[in-house]
Amino acid sequence: MAGQRGRSIDRSRVAVQTFAWGPAAAWAAVLFLLSAQSELPIGDLWIDVPDWAAHFGVYTVLGAALAHARFHGARRVPHVAMIALGAIYGVTDEWHQRFVPGRVPSADDWIFDLAGTAIGYGVAWLVATRLLGGGEDSNETDG
C-alpha cells in the first residue's frame, strides 16, 4: 500500500510541474520553430509588424508563461532567475538563427527579447498575485 501511495504522490507532482512549466516549454518550441524559418510569414499579415515589435511581442508571451511556471510550481525560484531563463533562451534563439539561411543573429533583437520577457513576466505576475489572489508570497519583493 505504501508503494502505491508513493507512486500517486509522484504522479501528482509530475502533473503539477507539467501544468506549471508546460506553457513555457510549448511556447519555447513555437519560438524555436519560428526561428528555424528562413522567411517568416509576417509580411502576409494585414499590418506590417516591425522586427523589434515581433521580438518584443513573442517574448512577452514567454515571460508570461515563465510567470505562470513560477506561480504554479517554482515558487522558490527568484524572479530574476525566471527572467534570466527567458533572456538565456533569447540568446540561444539568436545563436540558432546563425545557422538558418536568410537569418542573422542580432544583439538588438535580443534586447527586445529581454525587454519582452521582463515586461510579460512582470505584468503576468502582477495579474496573478494582485488581481487573482496570489497566495503565500504575493507581497514579496525579491529580485
PDB file of C-alpha atoms in Angstrom:
ATOM      1  CA  MET A   1       0.000   0.000   0.000  1.00  0.00           C
ATOM      2  CA  ALA A   2       2.811   2.419   0.870  1.00  0.00           C
ATOM      3  CA  GLY A   3       4.370   1.776  -2.538  1.00  0.00           C
ATOM      4  CA  GLN A   4       1.156   2.734  -4.310  1.00  0.00           C
ATOM      5  CA  ARG A   5       0.853   5.907  -2.257  1.00  0.00           C
ATOM      6  CA  GLY A   6       4.403   6.944  -3.186  1.00  0.00           C
ATOM      7  CA  ARG A   7       3.669   6.485  -6.877  1.00  0.00           C
ATOM      8  CA  SER A   8       0.481   8.513  -6.540  1.00  0.00           C
ATOM      9  CA  ILE A   9       2.380  11.379  -4.952  1.00  0.00           C
ATOM     10  CA  ASP A  10       5.000  11.242  -7.707  1.00  0.00           C
ATOM     11  CA  ARG A  11       2.299  11.365 -10.389  1.00  0.00           C
ATOM     12  CA  SER A  12       0.686  14.298  -8.651  1.00  0.00           C
ATOM     13  CA  ARG A  13       3.999  16.150  -8.510  1.00  0.00           C
ATOM     14  CA  VAL A  14       4.611  15.456 -12.192  1.00  0.00           C
ATOM     15  CA  ALA A  15       1.128  16.718 -13.054  1.00  0.00           C
ATOM     16  CA  VAL A  16       1.689  19.938 -11.092  1.00  0.00           C
ATOM     17  CA  GLN A  17       5.060  20.576 -12.719  1.00  0.00           C
ATOM     18  CA  THR A  18       3.687  19.773 -16.172  1.00  0.00           C
ATOM     19  CA  PHE A  19       0.851  22.236 -15.614  1.00  0.00           C
ATOM     20  CA  ALA A  20       3.322  24.824 -14.326  1.00  0.00           C
ATOM     21  CA  TRP A  21       6.052  24.505 -16.970  1.00  0.00           C
ATOM     22  CA  GLY A  22       4.018  23.224 -19.928  1.00  0.00           C
ATOM     23  CA  PRO A  23       3.067  26.634 -21.347  1.00  0.00           C
ATOM     24  CA  ALA A  24       6.662  27.922 -21.202  1.00  0.00           C
ATOM     25  CA  ALA A  25       8.012  24.743 -22.805  1.00  0.00           C
ATOM     26  CA  ALA A  26       5.346  24.803 -25.527  1.00  0.00           C
ATOM     27  CA  TRP A  27       5.981  28.478 -26.295  1.00  0.00           C
ATOM     28  CA  ALA A  28       9.741  27.875 -26.394  1.00  0.00           C
ATOM     29  CA  ALA A  29       9.060  25.189 -29.005  1.00  0.00           C
ATOM     30  CA  VAL A  30       6.980  27.659 -31.034  1.00  0.00           C
ATOM     31  CA  LEU A  31       9.822  30.185 -30.866  1.00  0.00           C
ATOM     32  CA  PHE A  32      12.302  27.540 -31.983  1.00  0.00           C
ATOM     33  CA  LEU A  33      10.120  26.648 -34.974  1.00  0.00           C
ATOM     34  CA  LEU A  34       9.715  30.316 -35.909  1.00  0.00           C
ATOM     35  CA  SER A  35      13.451  30.844 -35.572  1.00  0.00           C
ATOM     36  CA  ALA A  36      14.135  27.922 -37.919  1.00  0.00           C
ATOM     37  CA  GLN A  37      12.221  29.566 -40.779  1.00  0.00           C
ATOM     38  CA  SER A  38      14.272  31.310 -43.443  1.00  0.00           C
ATOM     39  CA  GLU A  39      11.417  33.693 -44.068  1.00  0.00           C
ATOM     40  CA  LEU A  40       8.598  34.434 -41.656  1.00  0.00           C
ATOM     41  CA  PRO A  41       5.035  34.927 -42.933  1.00  0.00           C
ATOM     42  CA  ILE A  42       4.708  38.231 -41.043  1.00  0.00           C
ATOM     43  CA  GLY A  43       4.709  40.154 -44.321  1.00  0.00           C
ATOM     44  CA  ASP A  44       1.476  38.364 -45.229  1.00  0.00           C
ATOM     45  CA  LEU A  45      -0.375  39.980 -42.331  1.00  0.00           C
ATOM     46  CA  TRP A  46      -2.716  42.874 -42.974  1.00  0.00           C
ATOM     47  CA  ILE A  47      -0.371  45.113 -40.982  1.00  0.00           C
ATOM     48  CA  ASP A  48       3.371  45.487 -41.264  1.00  0.00           C
ATOM     49  CA  VAL A  49       4.948  44.390 -37.977  1.00  0.00           C
ATOM     50  CA  PRO A  50       8.390  45.872 -37.299  1.00  0.00           C
ATOM     51  CA  ASP A  51      11.034  43.307 -36.365  1.00  0.00           C
ATOM     52  CA  TRP A  52      11.564  44.808 -32.914  1.00  0.00           C
ATOM     53  CA  ALA A  53       7.822  44.608 -32.158  1.00  0.00           C
ATOM     54  CA  ALA A  54       7.657  40.977 -33.252  1.00  0.00           C
ATOM     55  CA  HIS A  55      10.566  40.087 -30.953  1.00  0.00           C
ATOM     56  CA  PHE A  56       9.079  42.053 -28.069  1.00  0.00           C
ATOM     57  CA  GLY A  57       5.635  40.504 -28.585  1.00  0.00           C
ATOM     58  CA  VAL A  58       6.617  36.860 -28.788  1.00  0.00           C
ATOM     59  CA  TYR A  59       8.953  37.165 -25.807  1.00  0.00           C
ATOM     60  CA  THR A  60       6.237  38.922 -23.810  1.00  0.00           C
ATOM     61  CA  VAL A  61       4.279  35.684 -24.143  1.00  0.00           C
ATOM     62  CA  LEU A  62       7.337  33.703 -22.989  1.00  0.00           C
ATOM     63  CA  GLY A  63       7.701  35.996 -19.974  1.00  0.00           C
ATOM     64  CA  ALA A  64       4.053  35.488 -19.048  1.00  0.00           C
ATOM     65  CA  ALA A  65       4.474  31.715 -19.394  1.00  0.00           C
ATOM     66  CA  LEU A  66       7.518  31.836 -17.101  1.00  0.00           C
ATOM     67  CA  ALA A  67       5.498  33.792 -14.523  1.00  0.00           C
ATOM     68  CA  HIS A  68       2.851  31.073 -14.798  1.00  0.00           C
ATOM     69  CA  ALA A  69       5.554  28.460 -14.121  1.00  0.00           C
ATOM     70  CA  ARG A  70       6.739  30.268 -11.011  1.00  0.00           C
ATOM     71  CA  PHE A  71       3.244  30.958  -9.727  1.00  0.00           C
ATOM     72  CA  HIS A  72       2.129  27.353 -10.112  1.00  0.00           C
ATOM     73  CA  GLY A  73       5.234  25.325  -9.424  1.00  0.00           C
ATOM     74  CA  ALA A  74       8.527  27.125  -8.960  1.00  0.00           C
ATOM     75  CA  ARG A  75       7.779  29.409  -6.002  1.00  0.00           C
ATOM     76  CA  ARG A  76      11.278  29.126  -4.584  1.00  0.00           C
ATOM     77  CA  VAL A  77      12.989  30.287  -7.761  1.00  0.00           C
ATOM     78  CA  PRO A  78      13.800  34.029  -7.582  1.00  0.00           C
ATOM     79  CA  HIS A  79      12.009  36.276 -10.066  1.00  0.00           C
ATOM     80  CA  VAL A  80      15.304  37.437 -11.532  1.00  0.00           C
ATOM     81  CA  ALA A  81      16.252  33.811 -12.266  1.00  0.00           C
ATOM     82  CA  MET A  82      12.999  33.256 -14.137  1.00  0.00           C
ATOM     83  CA  ILE A  83      13.573  36.375 -16.251  1.00  0.00           C
ATOM     84  CA  ALA A  84      17.189  35.316 -16.806  1.00  0.00           C
ATOM     85  CA  LEU A  85      15.910  31.967 -18.082  1.00  0.00           C
ATOM     86  CA  GLY A  86      13.918  33.827 -20.746  1.00  0.00           C
ATOM     87  CA  ALA A  87      16.908  36.019 -21.570  1.00  0.00           C
ATOM     88  CA  ILE A  88      19.173  32.989 -21.942  1.00  0.00           C
ATOM     89  CA  TYR A  89      16.605  31.371 -24.217  1.00  0.00           C
ATOM     90  CA  GLY A  90      16.699  34.569 -26.301  1.00  0.00           C
ATOM     91  CA  VAL A  91      20.480  34.245 -26.628  1.00  0.00           C
ATOM     92  CA  THR A  92      20.147  30.651 -27.808  1.00  0.00           C
ATOM     93  CA  ASP A  93      17.426  31.741 -30.244  1.00  0.00           C
ATOM     94  CA  GLU A  94      19.700  34.373 -31.765  1.00  0.00           C
ATOM     95  CA  TRP A  95      22.579  31.861 -31.926  1.00  0.00           C
ATOM     96  CA  HIS A  96      20.269  29.335 -33.609  1.00  0.00           C
ATOM     97  CA  GLN A  97      19.409  31.892 -36.298  1.00  0.00           C
ATOM     98  CA  ARG A  98      23.078  31.959 -37.246  1.00  0.00           C
ATOM     99  CA  PHE A  99      22.597  28.548 -38.855  1.00  0.00           C
ATOM    100  CA  VAL A 100      19.361  29.353 -40.704  1.00  0.00           C
ATOM    101  CA  PRO A 101      19.747  30.616 -44.281  1.00  0.00           C
ATOM    102  CA  GLY A 102      18.440  34.171 -44.614  1.00  0.00           C
ATOM    103  CA  ARG A 103      18.520  34.823 -40.844  1.00  0.00           C
ATOM    104  CA  VAL A 104      21.156  36.651 -38.828  1.00  0.00           C
ATOM    105  CA  PRO A 105      21.631  36.941 -35.078  1.00  0.00           C
ATOM    106  CA  SER A 106      21.275  40.433 -33.672  1.00  0.00           C
ATOM    107  CA  ALA A 107      22.064  41.943 -30.280  1.00  0.00           C
ATOM    108  CA  ASP A 108      19.262  44.459 -30.899  1.00  0.00           C
ATOM    109  CA  ASP A 109      16.777  41.630 -31.347  1.00  0.00           C
ATOM    110  CA  TRP A 110      17.992  40.082 -28.085  1.00  0.00           C
ATOM    111  CA  ILE A 111      17.449  43.385 -26.239  1.00  0.00           C
ATOM    112  CA  PHE A 112      13.803  43.316 -27.345  1.00  0.00           C
ATOM    113  CA  ASP A 113      13.599  39.627 -26.400  1.00  0.00           C
ATOM    114  CA  LEU A 114      14.830  40.522 -22.914  1.00  0.00           C
ATOM    115  CA  ALA A 115      12.515  43.525 -22.605  1.00  0.00           C
ATOM    116  CA  GLY A 116       9.521  41.469 -23.734  1.00  0.00           C
ATOM    117  CA  THR A 117      10.379  38.686 -21.294  1.00  0.00           C
ATOM    118  CA  ALA A 118      10.697  41.102 -18.365  1.00  0.00           C
ATOM    119  CA  ILE A 119       7.513  43.041 -19.178  1.00  0.00           C
ATOM    120  CA  GLY A 120       5.474  39.895 -19.868  1.00  0.00           C
ATOM    121  CA  TYR A 121       6.717  38.291 -16.675  1.00  0.00           C
ATOM    122  CA  GLY A 122       6.063  41.384 -14.567  1.00  0.00           C
ATOM    123  CA  VAL A 123       2.570  42.009 -15.878  1.00  0.00           C
ATOM    124  CA  ALA A 124       1.560  38.342 -15.592  1.00  0.00           C
ATOM    125  CA  TRP A 125       2.958  38.139 -12.060  1.00  0.00           C
ATOM    126  CA  LEU A 126       1.076  41.266 -11.001  1.00  0.00           C
ATOM    127  CA  VAL A 127      -2.152  39.966 -12.502  1.00  0.00           C
ATOM    128  CA  ALA A 128      -1.722  36.588 -10.811  1.00  0.00           C
ATOM    129  CA  THR A 129      -0.819  37.956  -7.411  1.00  0.00           C
ATOM    130  CA  ARG A 130      -2.782  41.186  -7.146  1.00  0.00           C
ATOM    131  CA  LEU A 131      -5.917  40.627  -9.173  1.00  0.00           C
ATOM    132  CA  LEU A 132      -6.399  36.878  -8.842  1.00  0.00           C
ATOM    133  CA  GLY A 133      -5.275  36.459  -5.233  1.00  0.00           C
ATOM    134  CA  GLY A 134      -1.715  35.363  -5.370  1.00  0.00           C
ATOM    135  CA  GLY A 135      -1.237  33.093  -2.412  1.00  0.00           C
ATOM    136  CA  GLU A 136       1.570  32.829   0.067  1.00  0.00           C
ATOM    137  CA  ASP A 137       4.184  35.125  -1.462  1.00  0.00           C
ATOM    138  CA  SER A 138       2.014  37.644  -3.286  1.00  0.00           C
ATOM    139  CA  ASN A 139       3.535  40.509  -1.296  1.00  0.00           C
ATOM    140  CA  GLU A 140       7.139  39.517  -1.779  1.00  0.00           C
ATOM    141  CA  THR A 141       9.669  41.867  -3.304  1.00  0.00           C
ATOM    142  CA  ASP A 142      12.558  39.513  -4.115  1.00  0.00           C
ATOM    143  CA  GLY A 143      14.633  40.184  -7.176  1.00  0.00           C
TER     144      GLY A 143
END
